mmCIF file of C-alpha atoms in Angstrom:
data_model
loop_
_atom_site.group_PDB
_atom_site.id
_atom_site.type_symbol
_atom_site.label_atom_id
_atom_site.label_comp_id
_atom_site.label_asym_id
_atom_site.label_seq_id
_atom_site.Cartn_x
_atom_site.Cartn_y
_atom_site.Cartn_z
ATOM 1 C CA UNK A 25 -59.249 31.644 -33.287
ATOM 2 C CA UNK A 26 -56.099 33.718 -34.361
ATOM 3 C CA UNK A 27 -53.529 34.594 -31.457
ATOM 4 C CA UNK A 28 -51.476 37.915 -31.622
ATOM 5 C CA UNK A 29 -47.973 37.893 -31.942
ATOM 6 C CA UNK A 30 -47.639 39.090 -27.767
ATOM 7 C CA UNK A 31 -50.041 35.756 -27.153
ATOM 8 C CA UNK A 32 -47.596 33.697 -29.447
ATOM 9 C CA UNK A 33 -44.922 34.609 -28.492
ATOM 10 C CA UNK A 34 -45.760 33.823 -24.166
ATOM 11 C CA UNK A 35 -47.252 30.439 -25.391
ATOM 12 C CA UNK A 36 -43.968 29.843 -26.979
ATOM 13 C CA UNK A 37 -41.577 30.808 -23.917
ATOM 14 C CA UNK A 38 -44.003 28.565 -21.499
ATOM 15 C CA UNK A 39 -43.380 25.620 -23.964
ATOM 16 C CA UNK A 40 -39.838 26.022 -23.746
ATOM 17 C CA UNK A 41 -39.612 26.280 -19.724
ATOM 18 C CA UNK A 42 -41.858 23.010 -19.377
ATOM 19 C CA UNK A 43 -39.528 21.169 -21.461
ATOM 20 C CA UNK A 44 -36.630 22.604 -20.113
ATOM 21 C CA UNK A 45 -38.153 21.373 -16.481
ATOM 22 C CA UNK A 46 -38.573 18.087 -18.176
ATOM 23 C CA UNK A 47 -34.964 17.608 -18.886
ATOM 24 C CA UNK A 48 -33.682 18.638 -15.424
ATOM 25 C CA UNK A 49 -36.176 16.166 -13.614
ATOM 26 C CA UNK A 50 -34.655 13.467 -16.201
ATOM 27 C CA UNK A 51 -31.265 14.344 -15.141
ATOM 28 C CA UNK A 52 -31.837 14.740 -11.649
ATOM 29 C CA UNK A 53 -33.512 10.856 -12.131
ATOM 30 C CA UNK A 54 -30.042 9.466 -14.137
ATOM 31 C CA UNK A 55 -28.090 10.624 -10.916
ATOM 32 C CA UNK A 56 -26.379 7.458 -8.992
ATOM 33 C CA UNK A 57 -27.100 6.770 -5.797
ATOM 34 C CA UNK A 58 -25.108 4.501 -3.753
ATOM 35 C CA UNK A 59 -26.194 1.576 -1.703
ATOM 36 C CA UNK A 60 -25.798 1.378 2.901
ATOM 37 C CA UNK A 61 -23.525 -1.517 1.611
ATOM 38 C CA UNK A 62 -20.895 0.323 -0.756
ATOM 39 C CA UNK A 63 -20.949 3.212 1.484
ATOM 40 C CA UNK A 64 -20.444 0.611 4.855
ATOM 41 C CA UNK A 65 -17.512 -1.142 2.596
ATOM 42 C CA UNK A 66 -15.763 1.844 1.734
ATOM 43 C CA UNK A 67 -16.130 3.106 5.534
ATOM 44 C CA UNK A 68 -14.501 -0.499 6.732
ATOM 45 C CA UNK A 69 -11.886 0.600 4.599
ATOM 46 C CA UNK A 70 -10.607 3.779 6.579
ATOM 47 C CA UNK A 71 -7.732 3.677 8.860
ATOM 48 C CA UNK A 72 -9.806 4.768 11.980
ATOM 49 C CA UNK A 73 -11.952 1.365 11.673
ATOM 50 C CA UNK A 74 -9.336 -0.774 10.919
ATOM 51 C CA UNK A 75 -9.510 -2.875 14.997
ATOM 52 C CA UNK A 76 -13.318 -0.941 15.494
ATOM 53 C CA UNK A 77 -16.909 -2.334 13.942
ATOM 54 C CA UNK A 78 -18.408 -0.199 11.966
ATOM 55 C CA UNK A 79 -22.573 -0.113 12.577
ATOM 56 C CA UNK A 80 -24.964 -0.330 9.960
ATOM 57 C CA UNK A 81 -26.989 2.755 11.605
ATOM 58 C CA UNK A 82 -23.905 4.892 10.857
ATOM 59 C CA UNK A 83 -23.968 3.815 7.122
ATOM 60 C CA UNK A 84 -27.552 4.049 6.842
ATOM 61 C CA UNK A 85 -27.027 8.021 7.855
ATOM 62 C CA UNK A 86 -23.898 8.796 5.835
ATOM 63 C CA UNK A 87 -25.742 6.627 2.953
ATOM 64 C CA UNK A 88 -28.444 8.899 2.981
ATOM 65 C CA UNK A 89 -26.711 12.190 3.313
ATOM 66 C CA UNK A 90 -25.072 11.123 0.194
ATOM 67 C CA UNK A 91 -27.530 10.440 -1.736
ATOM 68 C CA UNK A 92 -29.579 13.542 -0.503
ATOM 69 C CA UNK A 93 -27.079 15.992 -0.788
ATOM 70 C CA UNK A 94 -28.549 19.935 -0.146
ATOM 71 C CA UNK A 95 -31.313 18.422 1.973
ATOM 72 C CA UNK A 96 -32.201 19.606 5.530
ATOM 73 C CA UNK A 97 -31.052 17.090 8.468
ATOM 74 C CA UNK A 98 -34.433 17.908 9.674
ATOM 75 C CA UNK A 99 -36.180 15.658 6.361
ATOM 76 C CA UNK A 100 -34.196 12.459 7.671
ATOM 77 C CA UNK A 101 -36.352 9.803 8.126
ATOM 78 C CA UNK A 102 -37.141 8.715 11.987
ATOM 79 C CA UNK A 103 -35.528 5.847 11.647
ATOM 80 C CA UNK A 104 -32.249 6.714 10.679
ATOM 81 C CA UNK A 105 -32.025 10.010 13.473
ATOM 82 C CA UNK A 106 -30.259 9.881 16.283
ATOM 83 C CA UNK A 107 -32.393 10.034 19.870
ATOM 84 C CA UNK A 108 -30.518 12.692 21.314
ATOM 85 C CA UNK A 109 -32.582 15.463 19.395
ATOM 86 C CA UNK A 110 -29.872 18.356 19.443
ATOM 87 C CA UNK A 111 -27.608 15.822 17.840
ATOM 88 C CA UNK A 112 -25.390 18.041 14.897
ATOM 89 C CA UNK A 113 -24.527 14.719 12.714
ATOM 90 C CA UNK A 114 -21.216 16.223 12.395
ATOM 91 C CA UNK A 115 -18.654 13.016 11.964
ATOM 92 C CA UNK A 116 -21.793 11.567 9.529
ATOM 93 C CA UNK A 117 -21.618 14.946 7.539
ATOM 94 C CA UNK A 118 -17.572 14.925 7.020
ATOM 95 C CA UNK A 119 -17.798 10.920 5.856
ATOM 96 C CA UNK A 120 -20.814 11.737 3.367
ATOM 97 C CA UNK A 121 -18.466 14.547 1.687
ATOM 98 C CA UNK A 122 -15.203 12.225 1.547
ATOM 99 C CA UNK A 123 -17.132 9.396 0.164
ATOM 100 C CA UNK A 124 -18.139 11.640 -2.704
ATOM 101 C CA UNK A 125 -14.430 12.961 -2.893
ATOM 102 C CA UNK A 126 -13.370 9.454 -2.995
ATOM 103 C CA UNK A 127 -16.253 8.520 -5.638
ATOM 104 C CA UNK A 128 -15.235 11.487 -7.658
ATOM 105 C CA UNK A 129 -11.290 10.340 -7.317
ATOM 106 C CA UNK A 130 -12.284 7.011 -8.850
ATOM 107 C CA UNK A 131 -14.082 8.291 -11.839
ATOM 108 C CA UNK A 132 -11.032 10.725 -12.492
ATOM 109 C CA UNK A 133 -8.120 7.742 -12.079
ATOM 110 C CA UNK A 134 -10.772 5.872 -14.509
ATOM 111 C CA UNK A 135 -10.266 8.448 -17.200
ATOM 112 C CA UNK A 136 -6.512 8.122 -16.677
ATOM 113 C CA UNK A 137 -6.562 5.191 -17.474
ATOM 114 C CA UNK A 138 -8.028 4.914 -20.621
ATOM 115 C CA UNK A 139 -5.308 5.037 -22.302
ATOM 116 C CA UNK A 140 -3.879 1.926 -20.962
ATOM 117 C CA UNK A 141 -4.876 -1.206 -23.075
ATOM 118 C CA UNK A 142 -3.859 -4.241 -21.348
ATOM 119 C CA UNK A 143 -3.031 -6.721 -22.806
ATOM 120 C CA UNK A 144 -1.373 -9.801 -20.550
ATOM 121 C CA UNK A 145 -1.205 -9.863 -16.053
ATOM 122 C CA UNK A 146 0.848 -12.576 -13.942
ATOM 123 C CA UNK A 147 0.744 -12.681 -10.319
ATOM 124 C CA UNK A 148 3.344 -14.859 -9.017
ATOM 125 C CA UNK A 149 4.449 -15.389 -5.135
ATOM 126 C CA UNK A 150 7.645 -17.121 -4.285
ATOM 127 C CA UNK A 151 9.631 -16.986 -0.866
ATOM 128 C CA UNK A 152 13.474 -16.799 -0.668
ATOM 129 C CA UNK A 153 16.612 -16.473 2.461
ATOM 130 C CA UNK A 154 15.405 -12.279 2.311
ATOM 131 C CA UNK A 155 11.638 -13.168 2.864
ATOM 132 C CA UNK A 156 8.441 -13.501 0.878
ATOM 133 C CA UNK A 157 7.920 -11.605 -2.537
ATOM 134 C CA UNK A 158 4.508 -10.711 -4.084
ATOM 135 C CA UNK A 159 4.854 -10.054 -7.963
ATOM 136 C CA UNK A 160 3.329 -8.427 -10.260
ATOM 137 C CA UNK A 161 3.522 -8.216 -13.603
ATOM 138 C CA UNK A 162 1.359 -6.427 -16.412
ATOM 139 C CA UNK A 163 1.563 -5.760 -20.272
ATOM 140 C CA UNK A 164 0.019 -3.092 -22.113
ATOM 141 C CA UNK A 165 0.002 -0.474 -25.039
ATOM 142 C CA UNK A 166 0.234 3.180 -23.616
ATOM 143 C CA UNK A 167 -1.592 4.802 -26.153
ATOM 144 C CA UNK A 168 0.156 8.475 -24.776
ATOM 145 C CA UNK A 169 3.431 7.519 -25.456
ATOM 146 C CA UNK A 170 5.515 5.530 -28.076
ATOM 147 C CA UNK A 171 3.181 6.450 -31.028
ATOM 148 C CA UNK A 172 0.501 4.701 -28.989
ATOM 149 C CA UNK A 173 1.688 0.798 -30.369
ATOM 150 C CA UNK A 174 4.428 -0.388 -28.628
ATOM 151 C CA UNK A 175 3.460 -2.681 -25.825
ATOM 152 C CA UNK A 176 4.935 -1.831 -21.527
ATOM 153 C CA UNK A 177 5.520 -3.947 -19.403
ATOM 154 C CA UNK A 178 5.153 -3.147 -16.105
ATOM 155 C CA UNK A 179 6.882 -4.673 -12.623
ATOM 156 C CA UNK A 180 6.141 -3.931 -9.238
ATOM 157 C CA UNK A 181 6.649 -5.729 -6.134
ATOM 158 C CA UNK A 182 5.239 -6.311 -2.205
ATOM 159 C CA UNK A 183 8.423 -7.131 0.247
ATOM 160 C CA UNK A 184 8.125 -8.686 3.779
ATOM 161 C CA UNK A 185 11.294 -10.173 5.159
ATOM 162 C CA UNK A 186 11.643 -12.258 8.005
ATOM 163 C CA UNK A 187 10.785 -9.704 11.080
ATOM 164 C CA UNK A 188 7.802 -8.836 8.630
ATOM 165 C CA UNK A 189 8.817 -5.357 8.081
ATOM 166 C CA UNK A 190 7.468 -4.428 4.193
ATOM 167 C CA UNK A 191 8.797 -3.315 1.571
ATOM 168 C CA UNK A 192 7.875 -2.435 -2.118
ATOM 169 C CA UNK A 193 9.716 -1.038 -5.413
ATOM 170 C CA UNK A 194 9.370 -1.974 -9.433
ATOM 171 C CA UNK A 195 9.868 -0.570 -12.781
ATOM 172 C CA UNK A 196 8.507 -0.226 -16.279
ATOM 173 C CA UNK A 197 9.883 -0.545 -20.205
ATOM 174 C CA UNK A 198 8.543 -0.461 -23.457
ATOM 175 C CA UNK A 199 9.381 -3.472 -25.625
ATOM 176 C CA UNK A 200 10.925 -3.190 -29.298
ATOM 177 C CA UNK A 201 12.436 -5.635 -31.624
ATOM 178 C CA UNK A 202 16.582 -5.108 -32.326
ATOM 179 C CA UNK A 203 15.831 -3.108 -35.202
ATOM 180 C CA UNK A 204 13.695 -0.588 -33.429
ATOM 181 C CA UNK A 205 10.114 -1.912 -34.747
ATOM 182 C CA UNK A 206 7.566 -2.847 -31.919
ATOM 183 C CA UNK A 207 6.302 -5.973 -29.928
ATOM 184 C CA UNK A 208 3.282 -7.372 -31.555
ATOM 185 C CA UNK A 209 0.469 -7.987 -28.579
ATOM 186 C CA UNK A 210 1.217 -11.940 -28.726
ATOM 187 C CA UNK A 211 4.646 -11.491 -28.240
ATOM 188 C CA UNK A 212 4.229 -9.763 -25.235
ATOM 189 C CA UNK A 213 1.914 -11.779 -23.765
ATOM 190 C CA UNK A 214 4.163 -14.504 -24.486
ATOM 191 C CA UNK A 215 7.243 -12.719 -22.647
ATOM 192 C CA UNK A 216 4.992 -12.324 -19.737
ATOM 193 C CA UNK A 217 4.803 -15.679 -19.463
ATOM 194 C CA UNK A 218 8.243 -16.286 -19.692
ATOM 195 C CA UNK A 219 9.227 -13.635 -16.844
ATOM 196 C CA UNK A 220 6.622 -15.367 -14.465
ATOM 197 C CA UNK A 221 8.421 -18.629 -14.822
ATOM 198 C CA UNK A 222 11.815 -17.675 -14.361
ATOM 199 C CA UNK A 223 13.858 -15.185 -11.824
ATOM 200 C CA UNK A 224 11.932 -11.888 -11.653
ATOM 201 C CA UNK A 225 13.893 -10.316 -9.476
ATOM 202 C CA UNK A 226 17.284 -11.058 -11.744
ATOM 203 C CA UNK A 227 15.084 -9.450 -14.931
ATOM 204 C CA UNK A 228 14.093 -6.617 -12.731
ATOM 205 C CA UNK A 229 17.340 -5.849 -11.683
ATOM 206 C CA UNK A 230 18.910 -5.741 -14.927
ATOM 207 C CA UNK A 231 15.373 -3.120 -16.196
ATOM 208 C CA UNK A 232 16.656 -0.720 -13.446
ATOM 209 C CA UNK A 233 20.141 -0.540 -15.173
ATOM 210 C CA UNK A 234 19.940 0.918 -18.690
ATOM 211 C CA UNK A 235 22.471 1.954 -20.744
ATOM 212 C CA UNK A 236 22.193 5.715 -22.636
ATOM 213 C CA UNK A 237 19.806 8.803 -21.344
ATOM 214 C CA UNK A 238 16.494 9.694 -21.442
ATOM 215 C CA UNK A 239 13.521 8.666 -19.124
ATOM 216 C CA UNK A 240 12.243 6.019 -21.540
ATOM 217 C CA UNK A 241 13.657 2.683 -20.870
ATOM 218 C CA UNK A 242 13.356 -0.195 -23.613
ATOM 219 C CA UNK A 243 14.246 -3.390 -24.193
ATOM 220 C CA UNK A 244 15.923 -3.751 -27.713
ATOM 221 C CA UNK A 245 16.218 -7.598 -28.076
ATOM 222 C CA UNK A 246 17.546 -9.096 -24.669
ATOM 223 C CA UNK A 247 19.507 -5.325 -23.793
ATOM 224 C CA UNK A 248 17.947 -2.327 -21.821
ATOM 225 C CA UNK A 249 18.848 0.971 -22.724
ATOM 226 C CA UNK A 250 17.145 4.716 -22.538
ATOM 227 C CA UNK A 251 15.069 6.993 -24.966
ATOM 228 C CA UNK A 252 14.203 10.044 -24.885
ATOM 229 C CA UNK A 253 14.273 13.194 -23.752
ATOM 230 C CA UNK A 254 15.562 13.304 -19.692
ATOM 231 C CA UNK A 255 13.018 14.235 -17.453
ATOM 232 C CA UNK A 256 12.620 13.095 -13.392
ATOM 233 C CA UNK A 257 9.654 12.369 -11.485
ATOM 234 C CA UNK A 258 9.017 13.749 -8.227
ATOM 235 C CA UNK A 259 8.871 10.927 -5.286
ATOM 236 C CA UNK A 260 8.840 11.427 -1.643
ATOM 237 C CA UNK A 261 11.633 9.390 0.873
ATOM 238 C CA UNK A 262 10.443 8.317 4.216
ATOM 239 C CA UNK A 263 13.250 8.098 7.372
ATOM 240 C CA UNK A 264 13.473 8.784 10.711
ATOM 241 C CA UNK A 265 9.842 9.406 10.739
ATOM 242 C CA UNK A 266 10.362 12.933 8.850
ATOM 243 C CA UNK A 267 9.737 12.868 4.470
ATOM 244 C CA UNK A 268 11.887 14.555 2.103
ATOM 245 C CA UNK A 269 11.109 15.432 -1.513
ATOM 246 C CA UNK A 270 13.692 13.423 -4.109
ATOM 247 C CA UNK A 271 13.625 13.775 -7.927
ATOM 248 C CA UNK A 272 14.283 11.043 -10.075
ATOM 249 C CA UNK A 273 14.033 8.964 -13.042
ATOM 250 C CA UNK A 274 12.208 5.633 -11.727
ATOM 251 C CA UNK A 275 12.000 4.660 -8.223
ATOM 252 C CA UNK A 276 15.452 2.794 -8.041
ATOM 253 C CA UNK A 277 17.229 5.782 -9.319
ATOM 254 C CA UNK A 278 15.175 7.834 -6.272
ATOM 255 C CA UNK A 279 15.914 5.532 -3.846
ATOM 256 C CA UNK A 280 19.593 5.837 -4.295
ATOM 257 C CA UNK A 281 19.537 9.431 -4.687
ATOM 258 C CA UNK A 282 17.926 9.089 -1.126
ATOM 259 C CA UNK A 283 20.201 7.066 0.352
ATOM 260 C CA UNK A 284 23.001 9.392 -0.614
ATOM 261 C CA UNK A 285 21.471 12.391 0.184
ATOM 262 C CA UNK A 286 19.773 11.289 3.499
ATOM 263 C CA UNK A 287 23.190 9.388 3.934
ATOM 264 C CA UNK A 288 21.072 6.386 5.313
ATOM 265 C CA UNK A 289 23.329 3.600 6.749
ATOM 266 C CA UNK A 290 23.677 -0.108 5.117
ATOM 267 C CA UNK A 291 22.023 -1.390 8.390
ATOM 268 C CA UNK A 292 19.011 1.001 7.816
ATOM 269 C CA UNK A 293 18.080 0.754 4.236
ATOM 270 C CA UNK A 294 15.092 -1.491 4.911
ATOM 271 C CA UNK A 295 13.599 1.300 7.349
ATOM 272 C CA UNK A 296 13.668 3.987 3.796
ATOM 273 C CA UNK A 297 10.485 3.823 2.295
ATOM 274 C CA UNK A 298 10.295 5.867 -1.075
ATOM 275 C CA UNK A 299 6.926 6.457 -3.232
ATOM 276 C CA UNK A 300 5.914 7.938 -5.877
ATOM 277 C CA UNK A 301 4.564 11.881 -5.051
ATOM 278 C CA UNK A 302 1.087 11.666 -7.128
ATOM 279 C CA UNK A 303 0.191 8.208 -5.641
ATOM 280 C CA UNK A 304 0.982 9.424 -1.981
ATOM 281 C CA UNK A 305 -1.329 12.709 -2.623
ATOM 282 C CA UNK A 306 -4.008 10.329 -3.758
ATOM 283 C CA UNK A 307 -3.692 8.409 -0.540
ATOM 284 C CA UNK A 308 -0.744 9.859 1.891
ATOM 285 C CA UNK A 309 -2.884 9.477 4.922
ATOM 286 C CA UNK A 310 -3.611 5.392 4.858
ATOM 287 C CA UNK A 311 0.364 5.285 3.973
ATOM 288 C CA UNK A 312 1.945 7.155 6.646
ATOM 289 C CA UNK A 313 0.004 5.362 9.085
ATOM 290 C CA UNK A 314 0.317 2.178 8.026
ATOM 291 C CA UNK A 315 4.418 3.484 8.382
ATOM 292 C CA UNK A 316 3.869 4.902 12.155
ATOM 293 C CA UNK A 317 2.750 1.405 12.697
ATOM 294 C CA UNK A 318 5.647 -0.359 11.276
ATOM 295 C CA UNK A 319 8.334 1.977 13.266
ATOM 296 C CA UNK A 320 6.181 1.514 16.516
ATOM 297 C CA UNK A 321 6.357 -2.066 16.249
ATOM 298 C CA UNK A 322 10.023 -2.088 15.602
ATOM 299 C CA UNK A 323 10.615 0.192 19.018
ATOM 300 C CA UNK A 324 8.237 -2.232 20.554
ATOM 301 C CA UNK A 325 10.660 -5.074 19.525
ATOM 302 C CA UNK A 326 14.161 -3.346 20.441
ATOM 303 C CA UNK A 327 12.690 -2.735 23.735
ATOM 304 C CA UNK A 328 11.460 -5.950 24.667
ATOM 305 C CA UNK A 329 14.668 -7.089 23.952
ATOM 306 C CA UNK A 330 16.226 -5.065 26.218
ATOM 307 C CA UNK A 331 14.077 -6.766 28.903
ATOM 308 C CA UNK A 332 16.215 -10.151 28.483
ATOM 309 C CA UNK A 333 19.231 -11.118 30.130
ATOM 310 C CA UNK A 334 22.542 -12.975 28.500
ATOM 311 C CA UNK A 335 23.819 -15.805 28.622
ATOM 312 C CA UNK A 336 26.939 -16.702 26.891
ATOM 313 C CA UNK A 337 27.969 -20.358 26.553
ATOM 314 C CA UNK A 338 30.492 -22.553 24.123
ATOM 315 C CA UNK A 339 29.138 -22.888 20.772
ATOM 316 C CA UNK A 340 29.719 -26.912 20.460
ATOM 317 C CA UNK A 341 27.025 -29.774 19.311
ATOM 318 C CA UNK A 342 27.093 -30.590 23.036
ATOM 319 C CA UNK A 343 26.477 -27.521 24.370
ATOM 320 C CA UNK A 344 23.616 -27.023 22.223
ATOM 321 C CA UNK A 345 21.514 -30.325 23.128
ATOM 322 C CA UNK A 346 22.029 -29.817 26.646
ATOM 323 C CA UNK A 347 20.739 -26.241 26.521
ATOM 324 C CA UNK A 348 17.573 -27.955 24.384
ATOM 325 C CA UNK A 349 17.061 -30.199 27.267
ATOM 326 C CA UNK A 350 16.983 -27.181 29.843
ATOM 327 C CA UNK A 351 15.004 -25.275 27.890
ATOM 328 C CA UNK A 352 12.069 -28.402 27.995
ATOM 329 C CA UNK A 353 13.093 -29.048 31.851
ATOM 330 C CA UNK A 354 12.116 -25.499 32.725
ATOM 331 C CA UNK A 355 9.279 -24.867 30.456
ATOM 332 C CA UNK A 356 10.567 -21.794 28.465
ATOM 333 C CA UNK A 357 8.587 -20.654 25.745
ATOM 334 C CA UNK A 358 9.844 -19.447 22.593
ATOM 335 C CA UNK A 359 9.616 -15.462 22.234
ATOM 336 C CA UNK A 360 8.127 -15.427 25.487
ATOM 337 C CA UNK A 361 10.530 -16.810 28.388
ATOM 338 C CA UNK A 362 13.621 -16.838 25.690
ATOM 339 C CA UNK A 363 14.339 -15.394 22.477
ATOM 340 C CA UNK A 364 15.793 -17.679 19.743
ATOM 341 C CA UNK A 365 16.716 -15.024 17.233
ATOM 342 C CA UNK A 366 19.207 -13.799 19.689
ATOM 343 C CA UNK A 367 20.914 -16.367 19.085
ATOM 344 C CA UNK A 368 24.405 -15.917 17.181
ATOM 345 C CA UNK A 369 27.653 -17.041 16.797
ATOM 346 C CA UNK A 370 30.646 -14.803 18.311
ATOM 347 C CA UNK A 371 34.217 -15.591 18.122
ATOM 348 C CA UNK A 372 33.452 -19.220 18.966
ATOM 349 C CA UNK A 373 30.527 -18.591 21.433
ATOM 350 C CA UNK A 374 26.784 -19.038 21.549
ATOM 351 C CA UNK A 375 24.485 -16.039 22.948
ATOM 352 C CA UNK A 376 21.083 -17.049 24.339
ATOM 353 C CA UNK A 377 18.872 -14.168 25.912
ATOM 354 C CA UNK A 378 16.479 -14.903 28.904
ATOM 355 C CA UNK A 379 13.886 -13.347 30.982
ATOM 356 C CA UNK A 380 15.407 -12.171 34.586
ATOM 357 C CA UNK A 381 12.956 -14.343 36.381
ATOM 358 C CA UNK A 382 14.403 -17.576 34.969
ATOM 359 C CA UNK A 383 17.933 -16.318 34.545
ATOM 360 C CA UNK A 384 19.407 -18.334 37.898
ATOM 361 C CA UNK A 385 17.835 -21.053 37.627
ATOM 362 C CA UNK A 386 19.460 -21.355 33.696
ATOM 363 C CA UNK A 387 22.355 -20.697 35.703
ATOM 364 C CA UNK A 388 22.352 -23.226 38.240
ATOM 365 C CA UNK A 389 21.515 -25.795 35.386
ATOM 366 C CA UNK A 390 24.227 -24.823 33.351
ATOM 367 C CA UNK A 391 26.597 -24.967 36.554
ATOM 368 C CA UNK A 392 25.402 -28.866 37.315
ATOM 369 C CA UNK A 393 25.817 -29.913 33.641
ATOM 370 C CA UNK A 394 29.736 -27.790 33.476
ATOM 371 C CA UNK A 395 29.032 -25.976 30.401
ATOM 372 C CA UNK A 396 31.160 -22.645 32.541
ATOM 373 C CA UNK A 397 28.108 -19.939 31.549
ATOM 374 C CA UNK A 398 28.827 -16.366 31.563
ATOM 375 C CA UNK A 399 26.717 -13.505 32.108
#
């Protein structure tokens, strides 16, 4: 049986929309869906749950609402809905569409990196007088930059001294021999290892002070110096609990500019925080709270030691074991009843602060053993 051309032509177009259908329903099928457990994981994550549980239930919704995404409330299954039937879902709804923001983030920073071949990674801990340091060290070819062959290296640091306040900083350089040719991979690897097992922070140090211009920093034999054409990096300074903007060539060179322009006091350097501006975008949120946190805990601590009363006493050998032995003979706890770390040397005298409600009595003791106290 012959068709006319109309006929052929309709049987043609309805071939081409079923197969068309068929390659939307296979796409549709390739889509990823996530799991209750990466969505719980990445919900245990966020600042609001960091002291609060986070329930399964909740997951199970926001899991679903992800993975359904354009369908009705109304189509959830039983088991997942809430009781209360005029419920809106509301908090679920706004954790479903930053999980796919977050998702999306991920894939995007994954891209980014690309371009990164790694090639050696150290960590290395190591506590000294200013506190506990958390190193980091990574080698790599950026294949953006350098004709895409000469191996990075790349240090960055986590900070806490002794009050535990943190801290963080680093820096990056490309390597290259003395006459200008690059690293091969093994010899990078193999200065990796030799950074790890010596001072970092002295080889860090001497990265952050190049000689020449440019915003390129490599290491020609054992000397740092700058190539390049000059251009600065935007970073933001956190003081005072306010943020300022701050341009500048690595994160050392911002941090100074900071402290010069915010005219931030020796005493008060360790309360600057600088970062870089495209990493804070990414994540600004997590970081300025985990920052509230650290300058409400340091108010916390200046007032409680406001609570304590002096004492001031001779600073002698003698002194000091009898004030050990009234210390046991009252009971006094450390941090609680009396604070140790109060305890300095001026012009020849020891201070020792002490909760009001044992003050006399640390009197009256230091009175019967004549050590003259002073209030």
């Amino acid at each position: 049986m012959k068709l006319k051309k109309s006929q052929l032509k309709e049987l043609i177009r309805h071939s081409i929309r079923e197969l068309t259908s068929e390659r939307e329903d296979v796409k549709e099928s390739k889509k990823r869906r996530f799991t209750v457990k990466e969505v719980r994981m990445w919900m245990k994550k966020l600042e609001e749950n960091r002291y609060k549980k986070v329930y399964n239930s909740d997951a199970r919704r926001v899991a679903w609402m992800v993975n359904n995404e354009g369908v009705e409330i109304s189509e959830m299954p039983k088991s997942m809905s809430k009781k209360w039937t005029k419920a809106q879902y509301g908090r679920e709804r706004y954790l479903a569409t930053e999980f796919i923001k977050s998702k999306s983030e991920q894939m995007t920073e994954g891209k980014l990196t690309e371009g990164f071949k790694k090639i050696a990674k150290k960590n290395v801990k190591y506590k000294d007088k200013t506190g506990t340091y958390n190193w980091q060290i990574e080698s790599g070819i950026d294949t953006d930059v350098m004709g895409g062959n000469t191996p990075k290296i790349i240090l960055s640091y986590q900070h806490e001294d002794e009050t535990g306040f943190p801290s963080s900083g680093g820096n990056f350089f490309w390597l290259k021999e003395k006459d200008g040719t690059p690293y091969t991979p093994q010899k990078a690897k193999a200065l990796v290892n030799k950074i790890s097992n010596k001072k970092i922070g002295d080889f860090h140090r001497k990265s952050t002070k190049p000689s020449g211009s440019g915003n390129l920093i490599v290491m020609k034999g054992n000397k740092f110096i700058r190539e390049g054409k000059l251009t600065e990096t935007k970073f933001y300074a956190f003081f005072n609990k306010k943020k300022h903007t701050i341009d500048g060539n690595s994160l050392y060179d911002a941090k100074q500019k900071a402290i010069t322009k915010l005219k931030v006091p020796k005493s008060k350097v360790g309360m600057l925080s600088i970062v870089n501006a495209k990493e804070h975008d990414r994540g600004g949120f997590r970081f300025e709270q985990k920052l509230r946190q650290t300058i409400r805990e340091i108010i916390k601590e200046q007032l409680n030691e406001q609570k304590f009363k002096k004492v001031i006493l001779p600073n002698d050998m003698k002194t000091k074991i009898k004030v050990s032995k009234m210390i046991k003979q009252l009971k006094l706890k450390i941090d609680k009843d009396y604070d140790v770390k109060a305890l300095k040397a001026r012009g020849g005298d020891q201070v020792i602060s002490i909760l009001p409600k044992h003050y006399n009595k640390f009197i009256e003791l230091a009175m019967q053993n004549k050590l003259n106290p002073r209030g």
